[in-house]
Amino acid sequence: MDYLRVIFASALFCASLLPGDCITGGNEATPHSRPYMVSLQLQGKHQCGGFLISSQWVMSAAHCFQDSTDFQMVLGAHSLSQPEDTKQTFSIAAFYTHPDFKSKTYDNDIALIKLSQPVRETAAVKPVKFQKAGGTDLSTGDNVDTAGWGANNLGERLDKLQEVTVPVVARYICSRGSSYGAAFTDNMVCAAKARMDTCDGDSGGPLLYKGIAVGITSNGGKSCGNSKKPGLYTVISRYDAWITQTMTN
């Protein structure tokens, strides 16, 4: 009976998670193998992910900034709790959420954050390339990968960076009424497989294809790894002009 109570409690926890946020069904990443990863923290606690795209700019999800903007940006981390001499911490000099972000549908869920100063590039801290306009669109079945410090399938927040590889899901499946329906727009792509997905705390992290950031972890179902609500990602190339304008002004 105790075992059953644990399973039931875990299921309730996962079902109660806010939409859009779990690495579930993944594995621990090799330490510092993803040197672009950023942890957005409030009072030392991880809230959302992000990724470094230049020496002073981080890309993340707009919905991460709905409740607070007073984040510390931690780069070079593998363990969130343990001291690591690879870590670099910055405050935010400025942040920009897309002006057309819609909180109800998560359309245009992209944000840019300017760090208080440029990072010191090391083996554990360096930017990742992201897809520009005109890049090759993802196709159904393409394997993409993502990473984060979000929850697993038991609703547990893990201390060390996790990663998972999942296939891109056909657009007609994501636009079904039983999935995202009309809220699924051309600005989005979805990717997941049974019990393998992003989850609570992974929002803002990158979706990568062949080492290039092509998406931003955005929204998902109320239960991570649910095949009817695969993980939803913002397509970065749709925002090339806005990104360039924001970073150069």
JSON list of C-alpha atoms in Angstrom, two decimals:
[
{"chain": "A", "resi": 1, "resn": "MET", "atom": "CA", "xyz": [0.00, 0.00, 0.00]},
{"chain": "A", "resi": 2, "resn": "ASP", "atom": "CA", "xyz": [2.85, 2.40, 0.77]},
{"chain": "A", "resi": 3, "resn": "TYR", "atom": "CA", "xyz": [4.27, 1.76, -2.69]},
{"chain": "A", "resi": 4, "resn": "LEU", "atom": "CA", "xyz": [0.92, 2.51, -4.31]},
{"chain": "A", "resi": 5, "resn": "ARG", "atom": "CA", "xyz": [0.57, 5.71, -2.29]},
{"chain": "A", "resi": 6, "resn": "VAL", "atom": "CA", "xyz": [3.99, 6.89, -3.55]},
{"chain": "A", "resi": 7, "resn": "ILE", "atom": "CA", "xyz": [3.01, 6.21, -7.16]},
{"chain": "A", "resi": 8, "resn": "PHE", "atom": "CA", "xyz": [-0.34, 7.97, -6.71]},
{"chain": "A", "resi": 9, "resn": "ALA", "atom": "CA", "xyz": [1.27, 11.00, -5.04]},
{"chain": "A", "resi": 10, "resn": "SER", "atom": "CA", "xyz": [3.84, 11.26, -7.83]},
{"chain": "A", "resi": 11, "resn": "ALA", "atom": "CA", "xyz": [1.12, 11.15, -10.46]},
{"chain": "A", "resi": 12, "resn": "LEU", "atom": "CA", "xyz": [-0.80, 13.91, -8.71]},
{"chain": "A", "resi": 13, "resn": "PHE", "atom": "CA", "xyz": [2.33, 16.01, -8.48]},
{"chain": "A", "resi": 14, "resn": "CYS", "atom": "CA", "xyz": [3.08, 15.70, -12.20]},
{"chain": "A", "resi": 15, "resn": "ALA", "atom": "CA", "xyz": [-0.53, 16.45, -13.08]},
{"chain": "A", "resi": 16, "resn": "SER", "atom": "CA", "xyz": [-0.41, 19.63, -11.04]},
{"chain": "A", "resi": 17, "resn": "LEU", "atom": "CA", "xyz": [2.67, 21.06, -12.76]},
{"chain": "A", "resi": 18, "resn": "LEU", "atom": "CA", "xyz": [2.25, 24.33, -14.60]},
{"chain": "A", "resi": 19, "resn": "PRO", "atom": "CA", "xyz": [2.13, 23.92, -18.37]},
{"chain": "A", "resi": 20, "resn": "GLY", "atom": "CA", "xyz": [5.35, 24.34, -20.24]},
{"chain": "A", "resi": 21, "resn": "ASP", "atom": "CA", "xyz": [7.97, 23.47, -18.02]},
{"chain": "A", "resi": 22, "resn": "CYS", "atom": "CA", "xyz": [10.16, 18.73, -17.44]},
{"chain": "A", "resi": 23, "resn": "ILE", "atom": "CA", "xyz": [13.21, 16.61, -18.63]},
{"chain": "A", "resi": 24, "resn": "THR", "atom": "CA", "xyz": [11.44, 13.32, -18.10]},
{"chain": "A", "resi": 25, "resn": "GLY", "atom": "CA", "xyz": [12.85, 10.05, -19.38]},
{"chain": "A", "resi": 26, "resn": "GLY", "atom": "CA", "xyz": [16.28, 11.55, -20.04]},
{"chain": "A", "resi": 27, "resn": "ASN", "atom": "CA", "xyz": [19.78, 11.00, -18.67]},
{"chain": "A", "resi": 28, "resn": "GLU", "atom": "CA", "xyz": [22.37, 13.03, -16.84]},
{"chain": "A", "resi": 29, "resn": "ALA", "atom": "CA", "xyz": [24.47, 15.04, -19.28]},
{"chain": "A", "resi": 30, "resn": "THR", "atom": "CA", "xyz": [28.24, 14.77, -19.34]},
{"chain": "A", "resi": 31, "resn": "PRO", "atom": "CA", "xyz": [29.38, 17.64, -17.08]},
{"chain": "A", "resi": 32, "resn": "HIS", "atom": "CA", "xyz": [29.84, 20.88, -19.04]},
{"chain": "A", "resi": 33, "resn": "SER", "atom": "CA", "xyz": [29.20, 19.21, -22.40]},
{"chain": "A", "resi": 34, "resn": "ARG", "atom": "CA", "xyz": [26.56, 21.89, -23.06]},
{"chain": "A", "resi": 35, "resn": "PRO", "atom": "CA", "xyz": [28.49, 25.06, -22.17]},
{"chain": "A", "resi": 36, "resn": "TYR", "atom": "CA", "xyz": [25.72, 27.33, -23.47]},
{"chain": "A", "resi": 37, "resn": "MET", "atom": "CA", "xyz": [23.20, 26.26, -20.78]},
{"chain": "A", "resi": 38, "resn": "VAL", "atom": "CA", "xyz": [21.97, 28.94, -18.36]},
{"chain": "A", "resi": 39, "resn": "SER", "atom": "CA", "xyz": [20.03, 28.58, -15.11]},
{"chain": "A", "resi": 40, "resn": "LEU", "atom": "CA", "xyz": [17.68, 31.49, -14.33]},
{"chain": "A", "resi": 41, "resn": "GLN", "atom": "CA", "xyz": [17.50, 31.66, -10.55]},
{"chain": "A", "resi": 42, "resn": "LEU", "atom": "CA", "xyz": [15.51, 33.51, -7.90]},
{"chain": "A", "resi": 43, "resn": "GLN", "atom": "CA", "xyz": [17.10, 33.62, -4.45]},
{"chain": "A", "resi": 44, "resn": "GLY", "atom": "CA", "xyz": [19.39, 30.77, -5.44]},
{"chain": "A", "resi": 45, "resn": "LYS", "atom": "CA", "xyz": [16.62, 28.51, -6.73]},
{"chain": "A", "resi": 46, "resn": "HIS", "atom": "CA", "xyz": [16.38, 27.42, -10.36]},
{"chain": "A", "resi": 47, "resn": "GLN", "atom": "CA", "xyz": [13.23, 28.66, -12.12]},
{"chain": "A", "resi": 48, "resn": "CYS", "atom": "CA", "xyz": [13.80, 28.44, -15.86]},
{"chain": "A", "resi": 49, "resn": "GLY", "atom": "CA", "xyz": [16.44, 27.63, -18.41]},
{"chain": "A", "resi": 50, "resn": "GLY", "atom": "CA", "xyz": [18.11, 29.70, -21.08]},
{"chain": "A", "resi": 51, "resn": "PHE", "atom": "CA", "xyz": [21.06, 29.48, -23.45]},
{"chain": "A", "resi": 52, "resn": "LEU", "atom": "CA", "xyz": [23.96, 31.74, -24.33]},
{"chain": "A", "resi": 53, "resn": "ILE", "atom": "CA", "xyz": [23.91, 33.00, -27.93]},
{"chain": "A", "resi": 54, "resn": "SER", "atom": "CA", "xyz": [26.71, 35.59, -27.75]},
{"chain": "A", "resi": 55, "resn": "SER", "atom": "CA", "xyz": [29.20, 36.88, -25.20]},
{"chain": "A", "resi": 56, "resn": "GLN", "atom": "CA", "xyz": [26.52, 39.01, -23.47]},
{"chain": "A", "resi": 57, "resn": "TRP", "atom": "CA", "xyz": [23.15, 37.72, -24.65]},
{"chain": "A", "resi": 58, "resn": "VAL", "atom": "CA", "xyz": [20.94, 34.84, -23.48]},
{"chain": "A", "resi": 59, "resn": "MET", "atom": "CA", "xyz": [17.83, 33.50, -25.19]},
{"chain": "A", "resi": 60, "resn": "SER", "atom": "CA", "xyz": [14.94, 32.12, -23.15]},
{"chain": "A", "resi": 61, "resn": "ALA", "atom": "CA", "xyz": [11.12, 31.94, -23.06]},
{"chain": "A", "resi": 62, "resn": "ALA", "atom": "CA", "xyz": [8.94, 35.03, -22.57]},
{"chain": "A", "resi": 63, "resn": "HIS", "atom": "CA", "xyz": [6.60, 33.23, -20.17]},
{"chain": "A", "resi": 64, "resn": "CYS", "atom": "CA", "xyz": [9.45, 32.81, -17.68]},
{"chain": "A", "resi": 65, "resn": "PHE", "atom": "CA", "xyz": [9.25, 36.57, -17.04]},
{"chain": "A", "resi": 66, "resn": "GLN", "atom": "CA", "xyz": [5.54, 36.80, -16.27]},
{"chain": "A", "resi": 67, "resn": "ASP", "atom": "CA", "xyz": [5.90, 36.56, -12.48]},
{"chain": "A", "resi": 68, "resn": "SER", "atom": "CA", "xyz": [9.39, 37.96, -11.87]},
{"chain": "A", "resi": 69, "resn": "THR", "atom": "CA", "xyz": [12.26, 39.60, -13.70]},
{"chain": "A", "resi": 70, "resn": "ASP", "atom": "CA", "xyz": [14.77, 39.69, -10.85]},
{"chain": "A", "resi": 71, "resn": "PHE", "atom": "CA", "xyz": [16.80, 36.68, -11.99]},
{"chain": "A", "resi": 72, "resn": "GLN", "atom": "CA", "xyz": [20.42, 35.83, -11.43]},
{"chain": "A", "resi": 73, "resn": "MET", "atom": "CA", "xyz": [21.88, 34.15, -14.51]},
{"chain": "A", "resi": 74, "resn": "VAL", "atom": "CA", "xyz": [24.15, 31.22, -13.70]},
{"chain": "A", "resi": 75, "resn": "LEU", "atom": "CA", "xyz": [26.38, 29.79, -16.43]},
{"chain": "A", "resi": 76, "resn": "GLY", "atom": "CA", "xyz": [28.95, 27.01, -16.36]},
{"chain": "A", "resi": 77, "resn": "ALA", "atom": "CA", "xyz": [26.92, 24.85, -13.97]},
{"chain": "A", "resi": 78, "resn": "HIS", "atom": "CA", "xyz": [26.40, 21.10, -13.96]},
{"chain": "A", "resi": 79, "resn": "SER", "atom": "CA", "xyz": [25.20, 20.74, -10.37]},
{"chain": "A", "resi": 80, "resn": "LEU", "atom": "CA", "xyz": [22.92, 23.51, -9.17]},
{"chain": "A", "resi": 81, "resn": "SER", "atom": "CA", "xyz": [23.77, 23.01, -5.50]},
{"chain": "A", "resi": 82, "resn": "GLN", "atom": "CA", "xyz": [27.46, 22.15, -5.47]},
{"chain": "A", "resi": 83, "resn": "PRO", "atom": "CA", "xyz": [30.22, 24.76, -5.69]},
{"chain": "A", "resi": 84, "resn": "GLU", "atom": "CA", "xyz": [31.93, 24.57, -9.08]},
{"chain": "A", "resi": 85, "resn": "ASP", "atom": "CA", "xyz": [34.79, 26.81, -10.13]},
{"chain": "A", "resi": 86, "resn": "THR", "atom": "CA", "xyz": [33.35, 26.79, -13.66]},
{"chain": "A", "resi": 87, "resn": "LYS", "atom": "CA", "xyz": [30.28, 28.79, -12.61]},
{"chain": "A", "resi": 88, "resn": "GLN", "atom": "CA", "xyz": [29.83, 32.43, -13.61]},
{"chain": "A", "resi": 89, "resn": "THR", "atom": "CA", "xyz": [26.92, 34.47, -12.25]},
{"chain": "A", "resi": 90, "resn": "PHE", "atom": "CA", "xyz": [25.47, 37.65, -13.73]},
{"chain": "A", "resi": 91, "resn": "SER", "atom": "CA", "xyz": [22.62, 40.03, -13.10]},
{"chain": "A", "resi": 92, "resn": "ILE", "atom": "CA", "xyz": [20.36, 41.26, -15.91]},
{"chain": "A", "resi": 93, "resn": "ALA", "atom": "CA", "xyz": [21.23, 44.56, -17.59]},
{"chain": "A", "resi": 94, "resn": "ALA", "atom": "CA", "xyz": [18.10, 44.45, -19.79]},
{"chain": "A", "resi": 95, "resn": "PHE", "atom": "CA", "xyz": [15.54, 41.96, -20.99]},
{"chain": "A", "resi": 96, "resn": "TYR", "atom": "CA", "xyz": [13.14, 41.94, -23.90]},
{"chain": "A", "resi": 97, "resn": "THR", "atom": "CA", "xyz": [10.10, 39.72, -24.34]},
{"chain": "A", "resi": 98, "resn": "HIS", "atom": "CA", "xyz": [8.55, 39.55, -27.78]},
{"chain": "A", "resi": 99, "resn": "PRO", "atom": "CA", "xyz": [5.89, 42.28, -28.08]},
{"chain": "A", "resi": 100, "resn": "ASP", "atom": "CA", "xyz": [3.38, 39.79, -29.53]},
{"chain": "A", "resi": 101, "resn": "PHE", "atom": "CA", "xyz": [3.79, 37.13, -26.85]},
{"chain": "A", "resi": 102, "resn": "LYS", "atom": "CA", "xyz": [0.40, 35.69, -25.90]},
{"chain": "A", "resi": 103, "resn": "SER", "atom": "CA", "xyz": [0.26, 34.23, -22.41]},
{"chain": "A", "resi": 104, "resn": "LYS", "atom": "CA", "xyz": [-2.91, 32.22, -23.08]},
{"chain": "A", "resi": 105, "resn": "THR", "atom": "CA", "xyz": [-1.58, 30.37, -26.13]},
{"chain": "A", "resi": 106, "resn": "TYR", "atom": "CA", "xyz": [2.20, 30.78, -25.67]},
{"chain": "A", "resi": 107, "resn": "ASP", "atom": "CA", "xyz": [2.54, 32.10, -29.22]},
{"chain": "A", "resi": 108, "resn": "ASN", "atom": "CA", "xyz": [5.74, 34.15, -29.77]},
{"chain": "A", "resi": 109, "resn": "ASP", "atom": "CA", "xyz": [7.25, 32.73, -26.57]},
{"chain": "A", "resi": 110, "resn": "ILE", "atom": "CA", "xyz": [10.75, 34.16, -26.88]},
{"chain": "A", "resi": 111, "resn": "ALA", "atom": "CA", "xyz": [12.86, 36.49, -24.73]},
{"chain": "A", "resi": 112, "resn": "LEU", "atom": "CA", "xyz": [16.31, 38.01, -25.00]},
{"chain": "A", "resi": 113, "resn": "ILE", "atom": "CA", "xyz": [18.37, 38.89, -21.92]},
{"chain": "A", "resi": 114, "resn": "LYS", "atom": "CA", "xyz": [21.42, 41.14, -21.90]},
{"chain": "A", "resi": 115, "resn": "LEU", "atom": "CA", "xyz": [23.84, 40.18, -19.15]},
{"chain": "A", "resi": 116, "resn": "SER", "atom": "CA", "xyz": [25.37, 42.77, -16.84]},
{"chain": "A", "resi": 117, "resn": "GLN", "atom": "CA", "xyz": [28.72, 42.13, -18.52]},
{"chain": "A", "resi": 118, "resn": "PRO", "atom": "CA", "xyz": [30.19, 39.78, -21.12]},
{"chain": "A", "resi": 119, "resn": "VAL", "atom": "CA", "xyz": [30.95, 36.23, -20.03]},
{"chain": "A", "resi": 120, "resn": "ARG", "atom": "CA", "xyz": [34.48, 34.89, -19.75]},
{"chain": "A", "resi": 121, "resn": "GLU", "atom": "CA", "xyz": [34.48, 32.20, -22.38]},
{"chain": "A", "resi": 122, "resn": "THR", "atom": "CA", "xyz": [35.87, 28.88, -21.15]},
{"chain": "A", "resi": 123, "resn": "ALA", "atom": "CA", "xyz": [35.37, 25.20, -21.93]},
{"chain": "A", "resi": 124, "resn": "ALA", "atom": "CA", "xyz": [32.32, 25.34, -19.63]},
{"chain": "A", "resi": 125, "resn": "VAL", "atom": "CA", "xyz": [30.87, 28.67, -20.84]},
{"chain": "A", "resi": 126, "resn": "LYS", "atom": "CA", "xyz": [30.48, 29.46, -24.52]},
{"chain": "A", "resi": 127, "resn": "PRO", "atom": "CA", "xyz": [27.63, 30.41, -26.87]},
{"chain": "A", "resi": 128, "resn": "VAL", "atom": "CA", "xyz": [25.71, 28.12, -29.20]},
{"chain": "A", "resi": 129, "resn": "LYS", "atom": "CA", "xyz": [24.77, 28.93, -32.79]},
{"chain": "A", "resi": 130, "resn": "PHE", "atom": "CA", "xyz": [21.09, 29.39, -33.50]},
{"chain": "A", "resi": 131, "resn": "GLN", "atom": "CA", "xyz": [19.13, 28.99, -36.70]},
{"chain": "A", "resi": 132, "resn": "LYS", "atom": "CA", "xyz": [18.56, 32.09, -38.77]},
{"chain": "A", "resi": 133, "resn": "ALA", "atom": "CA", "xyz": [15.81, 32.83, -41.28]},
{"chain": "A", "resi": 134, "resn": "GLY", "atom": "CA", "xyz": [16.04, 30.65, -44.36]},
{"chain": "A", "resi": 135, "resn": "GLY", "atom": "CA", "xyz": [17.39, 27.67, -42.47]},
{"chain": "A", "resi": 136, "resn": "THR", "atom": "CA", "xyz": [16.12, 24.16, -43.16]},
{"chain": "A", "resi": 137, "resn": "ASP", "atom": "CA", "xyz": [12.77, 23.43, -41.50]},
{"chain": "A", "resi": 138, "resn": "LEU", "atom": "CA", "xyz": [12.51, 20.44, -39.22]},
{"chain": "A", "resi": 139, "resn": "SER", "atom": "CA", "xyz": [10.76, 17.39, -40.63]},
{"chain": "A", "resi": 140, "resn": "THR", "atom": "CA", "xyz": [8.58, 14.84, -38.87]},
{"chain": "A", "resi": 141, "resn": "GLY", "atom": "CA", "xyz": [10.77, 12.22, -37.23]},
{"chain": "A", "resi": 142, "resn": "ASP", "atom": "CA", "xyz": [13.94, 14.34, -37.10]},
{"chain": "A", "resi": 143, "resn": "ASN", "atom": "CA", "xyz": [15.78, 13.63, -33.85]},
{"chain": "A", "resi": 144, "resn": "VAL", "atom": "CA", "xyz": [16.26, 16.75, -31.75]},
{"chain": "A", "resi": 145, "resn": "ASP", "atom": "CA", "xyz": [17.74, 17.11, -28.32]},
{"chain": "A", "resi": 146, "resn": "THR", "atom": "CA", "xyz": [17.27, 19.36, -25.34]},
{"chain": "A", "resi": 147, "resn": "ALA", "atom": "CA", "xyz": [18.51, 19.75, -21.79]},
{"chain": "A", "resi": 148, "resn": "GLY", "atom": "CA", "xyz": [17.55, 21.28, -18.47]},
{"chain": "A", "resi": 149, "resn": "TRP", "atom": "CA", "xyz": [17.34, 21.08, -14.71]},
{"chain": "A", "resi": 150, "resn": "GLY", "atom": "CA", "xyz": [13.60, 20.40, -14.74]},
{"chain": "A", "resi": 151, "resn": "ALA", "atom": "CA", "xyz": [11.53, 17.64, -13.18]},
{"chain": "A", "resi": 152, "resn": "ASN", "atom": "CA", "xyz": [11.63, 13.95, -14.00]},
{"chain": "A", "resi": 153, "resn": "ASN", "atom": "CA", "xyz": [8.63, 11.65, -14.43]},
{"chain": "A", "resi": 154, "resn": "LEU", "atom": "CA", "xyz": [8.19, 11.43, -10.64]},
{"chain": "A", "resi": 155, "resn": "GLY", "atom": "CA", "xyz": [7.99, 15.19, -10.32]},
{"chain": "A", "resi": 156, "resn": "GLU", "atom": "CA", "xyz": [11.44, 15.42, -8.71]},
{"chain": "A", "resi": 157, "resn": "ARG", "atom": "CA", "xyz": [13.62, 18.42, -9.53]},
{"chain": "A", "resi": 158, "resn": "LEU", "atom": "CA", "xyz": [17.08, 17.04, -10.27]},
{"chain": "A", "resi": 159, "resn": "ASP", "atom": "CA", "xyz": [20.27, 18.79, -9.17]},
{"chain": "A", "resi": 160, "resn": "LYS", "atom": "CA", "xyz": [22.39, 17.89, -12.19]},
{"chain": "A", "resi": 161, "resn": "LEU", "atom": "CA", "xyz": [21.80, 18.79, -15.82]},
{"chain": "A", "resi": 162, "resn": "GLN", "atom": "CA", "xyz": [19.69, 16.26, -17.70]},
{"chain": "A", "resi": 163, "resn": "GLU", "atom": "CA", "xyz": [19.32, 15.75, -21.46]},
{"chain": "A", "resi": 164, "resn": "VAL", "atom": "CA", "xyz": [16.99, 13.88, -23.76]},
{"chain": "A", "resi": 165, "resn": "THR", "atom": "CA", "xyz": [16.68, 13.14, -27.49]},
{"chain": "A", "resi": 166, "resn": "VAL", "atom": "CA", "xyz": [13.19, 12.99, -28.99]},
{"chain": "A", "resi": 167, "resn": "PRO", "atom": "CA", "xyz": [11.65, 12.98, -32.49]},
{"chain": "A", "resi": 168, "resn": "VAL", "atom": "CA", "xyz": [9.76, 15.86, -34.07]},
{"chain": "A", "resi": 169, "resn": "VAL", "atom": "CA", "xyz": [6.02, 15.11, -34.03]},
{"chain": "A", "resi": 170, "resn": "ALA", "atom": "CA", "xyz": [3.88, 15.59, -37.15]},
{"chain": "A", "resi": 171, "resn": "ARG", "atom": "CA", "xyz": [2.21, 19.00, -37.26]},
{"chain": "A", "resi": 172, "resn": "TYR", "atom": "CA", "xyz": [-1.25, 17.55, -37.90]},
{"chain": "A", "resi": 173, "resn": "ILE", "atom": "CA", "xyz": [-1.01, 15.66, -34.61]},
{"chain": "A", "resi": 174, "resn": "CYS", "atom": "CA", "xyz": [-0.08, 18.78, -32.64]},
{"chain": "A", "resi": 175, "resn": "SER", "atom": "CA", "xyz": [-2.92, 20.76, -34.20]},
{"chain": "A", "resi": 176, "resn": "ARG", "atom": "CA", "xyz": [-5.61, 18.21, -33.33]},
{"chain": "A", "resi": 177, "resn": "GLY", "atom": "CA", "xyz": [-8.34, 19.29, -30.96]},
{"chain": "A", "resi": 178, "resn": "SER", "atom": "CA", "xyz": [-7.13, 16.69, -28.47]},
{"chain": "A", "resi": 179, "resn": "SER", "atom": "CA", "xyz": [-3.65, 18.25, -28.57]},
{"chain": "A", "resi": 180, "resn": "TYR", "atom": "CA", "xyz": [-3.13, 22.02, -29.00]},
{"chain": "A", "resi": 181, "resn": "GLY", "atom": "CA", "xyz": [-5.78, 22.72, -31.60]},
{"chain": "A", "resi": 182, "resn": "ALA", "atom": "CA", "xyz": [-5.87, 26.21, -33.11]},
{"chain": "A", "resi": 183, "resn": "ALA", "atom": "CA", "xyz": [-3.33, 27.40, -30.52]},
{"chain": "A", "resi": 184, "resn": "PHE", "atom": "CA", "xyz": [-0.64, 25.49, -32.45]},
{"chain": "A", "resi": 185, "resn": "THR", "atom": "CA", "xyz": [0.78, 28.06, -34.88]},
{"chain": "A", "resi": 186, "resn": "ASP", "atom": "CA", "xyz": [3.49, 28.23, -37.53]},
{"chain": "A", "resi": 187, "resn": "ASN", "atom": "CA", "xyz": [5.74, 29.72, -34.83]},
{"chain": "A", "resi": 188, "resn": "MET", "atom": "CA", "xyz": [5.80, 26.38, -33.00]},
{"chain": "A", "resi": 189, "resn": "VAL", "atom": "CA", "xyz": [7.07, 22.85, -33.38]},
{"chain": "A", "resi": 190, "resn": "CYS", "atom": "CA", "xyz": [6.40, 19.92, -31.06]},
{"chain": "A", "resi": 191, "resn": "ALA", "atom": "CA", "xyz": [8.66, 17.01, -30.19]},
{"chain": "A", "resi": 192, "resn": "ALA", "atom": "CA", "xyz": [8.45, 14.14, -27.71]},
{"chain": "A", "resi": 193, "resn": "LYS", "atom": "CA", "xyz": [7.86, 10.43, -27.37]},
{"chain": "A", "resi": 194, "resn": "ALA", "atom": "CA", "xyz": [6.11, 8.36, -24.73]},
{"chain": "A", "resi": 195, "resn": "ARG", "atom": "CA", "xyz": [7.55, 9.19, -21.29]},
{"chain": "A", "resi": 196, "resn": "MET", "atom": "CA", "xyz": [10.34, 11.28, -22.85]},
{"chain": "A", "resi": 197, "resn": "ASP", "atom": "CA", "xyz": [9.76, 15.02, -22.77]},
{"chain": "A", "resi": 198, "resn": "THR", "atom": "CA", "xyz": [10.66, 18.36, -21.24]},
{"chain": "A", "resi": 199, "resn": "CYS", "atom": "CA", "xyz": [8.97, 19.30, -17.93]},
{"chain": "A", "resi": 200, "resn": "ASP", "atom": "CA", "xyz": [8.71, 21.75, -15.00]},
{"chain": "A", "resi": 201, "resn": "GLY", "atom": "CA", "xyz": [11.83, 23.93, -14.90]},
{"chain": "A", "resi": 202, "resn": "ASP", "atom": "CA", "xyz": [13.04, 23.23, -18.45]},
{"chain": "A", "resi": 203, "resn": "SER", "atom": "CA", "xyz": [11.23, 26.20, -20.02]},
{"chain": "A", "resi": 204, "resn": "GLY", "atom": "CA", "xyz": [13.54, 28.58, -21.87]},
{"chain": "A", "resi": 205, "resn": "GLY", "atom": "CA", "xyz": [16.12, 25.92, -22.68]},
{"chain": "A", "resi": 206, "resn": "PRO", "atom": "CA", "xyz": [17.21, 25.12, -26.23]},
{"chain": "A", "resi": 207, "resn": "LEU", "atom": "CA", "xyz": [15.93, 22.56, -28.71]},
{"chain": "A", "resi": 208, "resn": "LEU", "atom": "CA", "xyz": [18.86, 21.55, -30.90]},
{"chain": "A", "resi": 209, "resn": "TYR", "atom": "CA", "xyz": [19.18, 19.87, -34.27]},
{"chain": "A", "resi": 210, "resn": "LYS", "atom": "CA", "xyz": [22.67, 18.77, -35.27]},
{"chain": "A", "resi": 211, "resn": "GLY", "atom": "CA", "xyz": [24.14, 21.08, -32.64]},
{"chain": "A", "resi": 212, "resn": "ILE", "atom": "CA", "xyz": [22.24, 24.19, -33.74]},
{"chain": "A", "resi": 213, "resn": "ALA", "atom": "CA", "xyz": [19.57, 25.76, -31.51]},
{"chain": "A", "resi": 214, "resn": "VAL", "atom": "CA", "xyz": [16.36, 25.65, -33.54]},
{"chain": "A", "resi": 215, "resn": "GLY", "atom": "CA", "xyz": [13.76, 26.04, -30.79]},
{"chain": "A", "resi": 216, "resn": "ILE", "atom": "CA", "xyz": [13.04, 27.26, -27.27]},
{"chain": "A", "resi": 217, "resn": "THR", "atom": "CA", "xyz": [11.30, 25.05, -24.70]},
{"chain": "A", "resi": 218, "resn": "SER", "atom": "CA", "xyz": [7.90, 26.71, -24.33]},
{"chain": "A", "resi": 219, "resn": "ASN", "atom": "CA", "xyz": [4.70, 24.95, -23.34]},
{"chain": "A", "resi": 220, "resn": "GLY", "atom": "CA", "xyz": [3.47, 21.42, -22.81]},
{"chain": "A", "resi": 221, "resn": "GLY", "atom": "CA", "xyz": [0.64, 19.49, -21.32]},
{"chain": "A", "resi": 222, "resn": "LYS", "atom": "CA", "xyz": [-0.30, 19.36, -17.67]},
{"chain": "A", "resi": 223, "resn": "SER", "atom": "CA", "xyz": [1.48, 16.03, -17.46]},
{"chain": "A", "resi": 224, "resn": "CYS", "atom": "CA", "xyz": [4.98, 15.62, -18.90]},
{"chain": "A", "resi": 225, "resn": "GLY", "atom": "CA", "xyz": [5.49, 12.78, -21.35]},
{"chain": "A", "resi": 226, "resn": "ASN", "atom": "CA", "xyz": [1.79, 12.68, -22.30]},
{"chain": "A", "resi": 227, "resn": "SER", "atom": "CA", "xyz": [1.63, 11.65, -25.98]},
{"chain": "A", "resi": 228, "resn": "LYS", "atom": "CA", "xyz": [-1.46, 13.83, -26.52]},
{"chain": "A", "resi": 229, "resn": "LYS", "atom": "CA", "xyz": [0.42, 16.96, -25.45]},
{"chain": "A", "resi": 230, "resn": "PRO", "atom": "CA", "xyz": [4.00, 16.63, -26.71]},
{"chain": "A", "resi": 231, "resn": "GLY", "atom": "CA", "xyz": [6.52, 19.29, -25.67]},
{"chain": "A", "resi": 232, "resn": "LEU", "atom": "CA", "xyz": [6.01, 22.58, -27.50]},
{"chain": "A", "resi": 233, "resn": "TYR", "atom": "CA", "xyz": [8.90, 24.71, -28.75]},
{"chain": "A", "resi": 234, "resn": "THR", "atom": "CA", "xyz": [9.18, 28.20, -30.25]},
{"chain": "A", "resi": 235, "resn": "VAL", "atom": "CA", "xyz": [10.80, 28.14, -33.72]},
{"chain": "A", "resi": 236, "resn": "ILE", "atom": "CA", "xyz": [13.76, 30.52, -33.44]},
{"chain": "A", "resi": 237, "resn": "SER", "atom": "CA", "xyz": [14.20, 31.24, -37.16]},
{"chain": "A", "resi": 238, "resn": "ARG", "atom": "CA", "xyz": [10.77, 32.92, -37.25]},
{"chain": "A", "resi": 239, "resn": "TYR", "atom": "CA", "xyz": [12.23, 35.74, -35.13]},
{"chain": "A", "resi": 240, "resn": "ASP", "atom": "CA", "xyz": [15.50, 36.44, -36.93]},
{"chain": "A", "resi": 241, "resn": "ALA", "atom": "CA", "xyz": [14.67, 40.09, -37.69]},
{"chain": "A", "resi": 242, "resn": "TRP", "atom": "CA", "xyz": [13.46, 40.81, -34.14]},
{"chain": "A", "resi": 243, "resn": "ILE", "atom": "CA", "xyz": [16.53, 39.13, -32.62]},
{"chain": "A", "resi": 244, "resn": "THR", "atom": "CA", "xyz": [18.92, 41.15, -34.81]},
{"chain": "A", "resi": 245, "resn": "GLN", "atom": "CA", "xyz": [17.09, 44.41, -34.14]},
{"chain": "A", "resi": 246, "resn": "THR", "atom": "CA", "xyz": [16.95, 43.83, -30.38]},
{"chain": "A", "resi": 247, "resn": "MET", "atom": "CA", "xyz": [20.60, 42.88, -30.03]},
{"chain": "A", "resi": 248, "resn": "THR", "atom": "CA", "xyz": [21.92, 45.75, -32.16]},
{"chain": "A", "resi": 249, "resn": "ASN", "atom": "CA", "xyz": [19.80, 48.62, -30.78]}
]
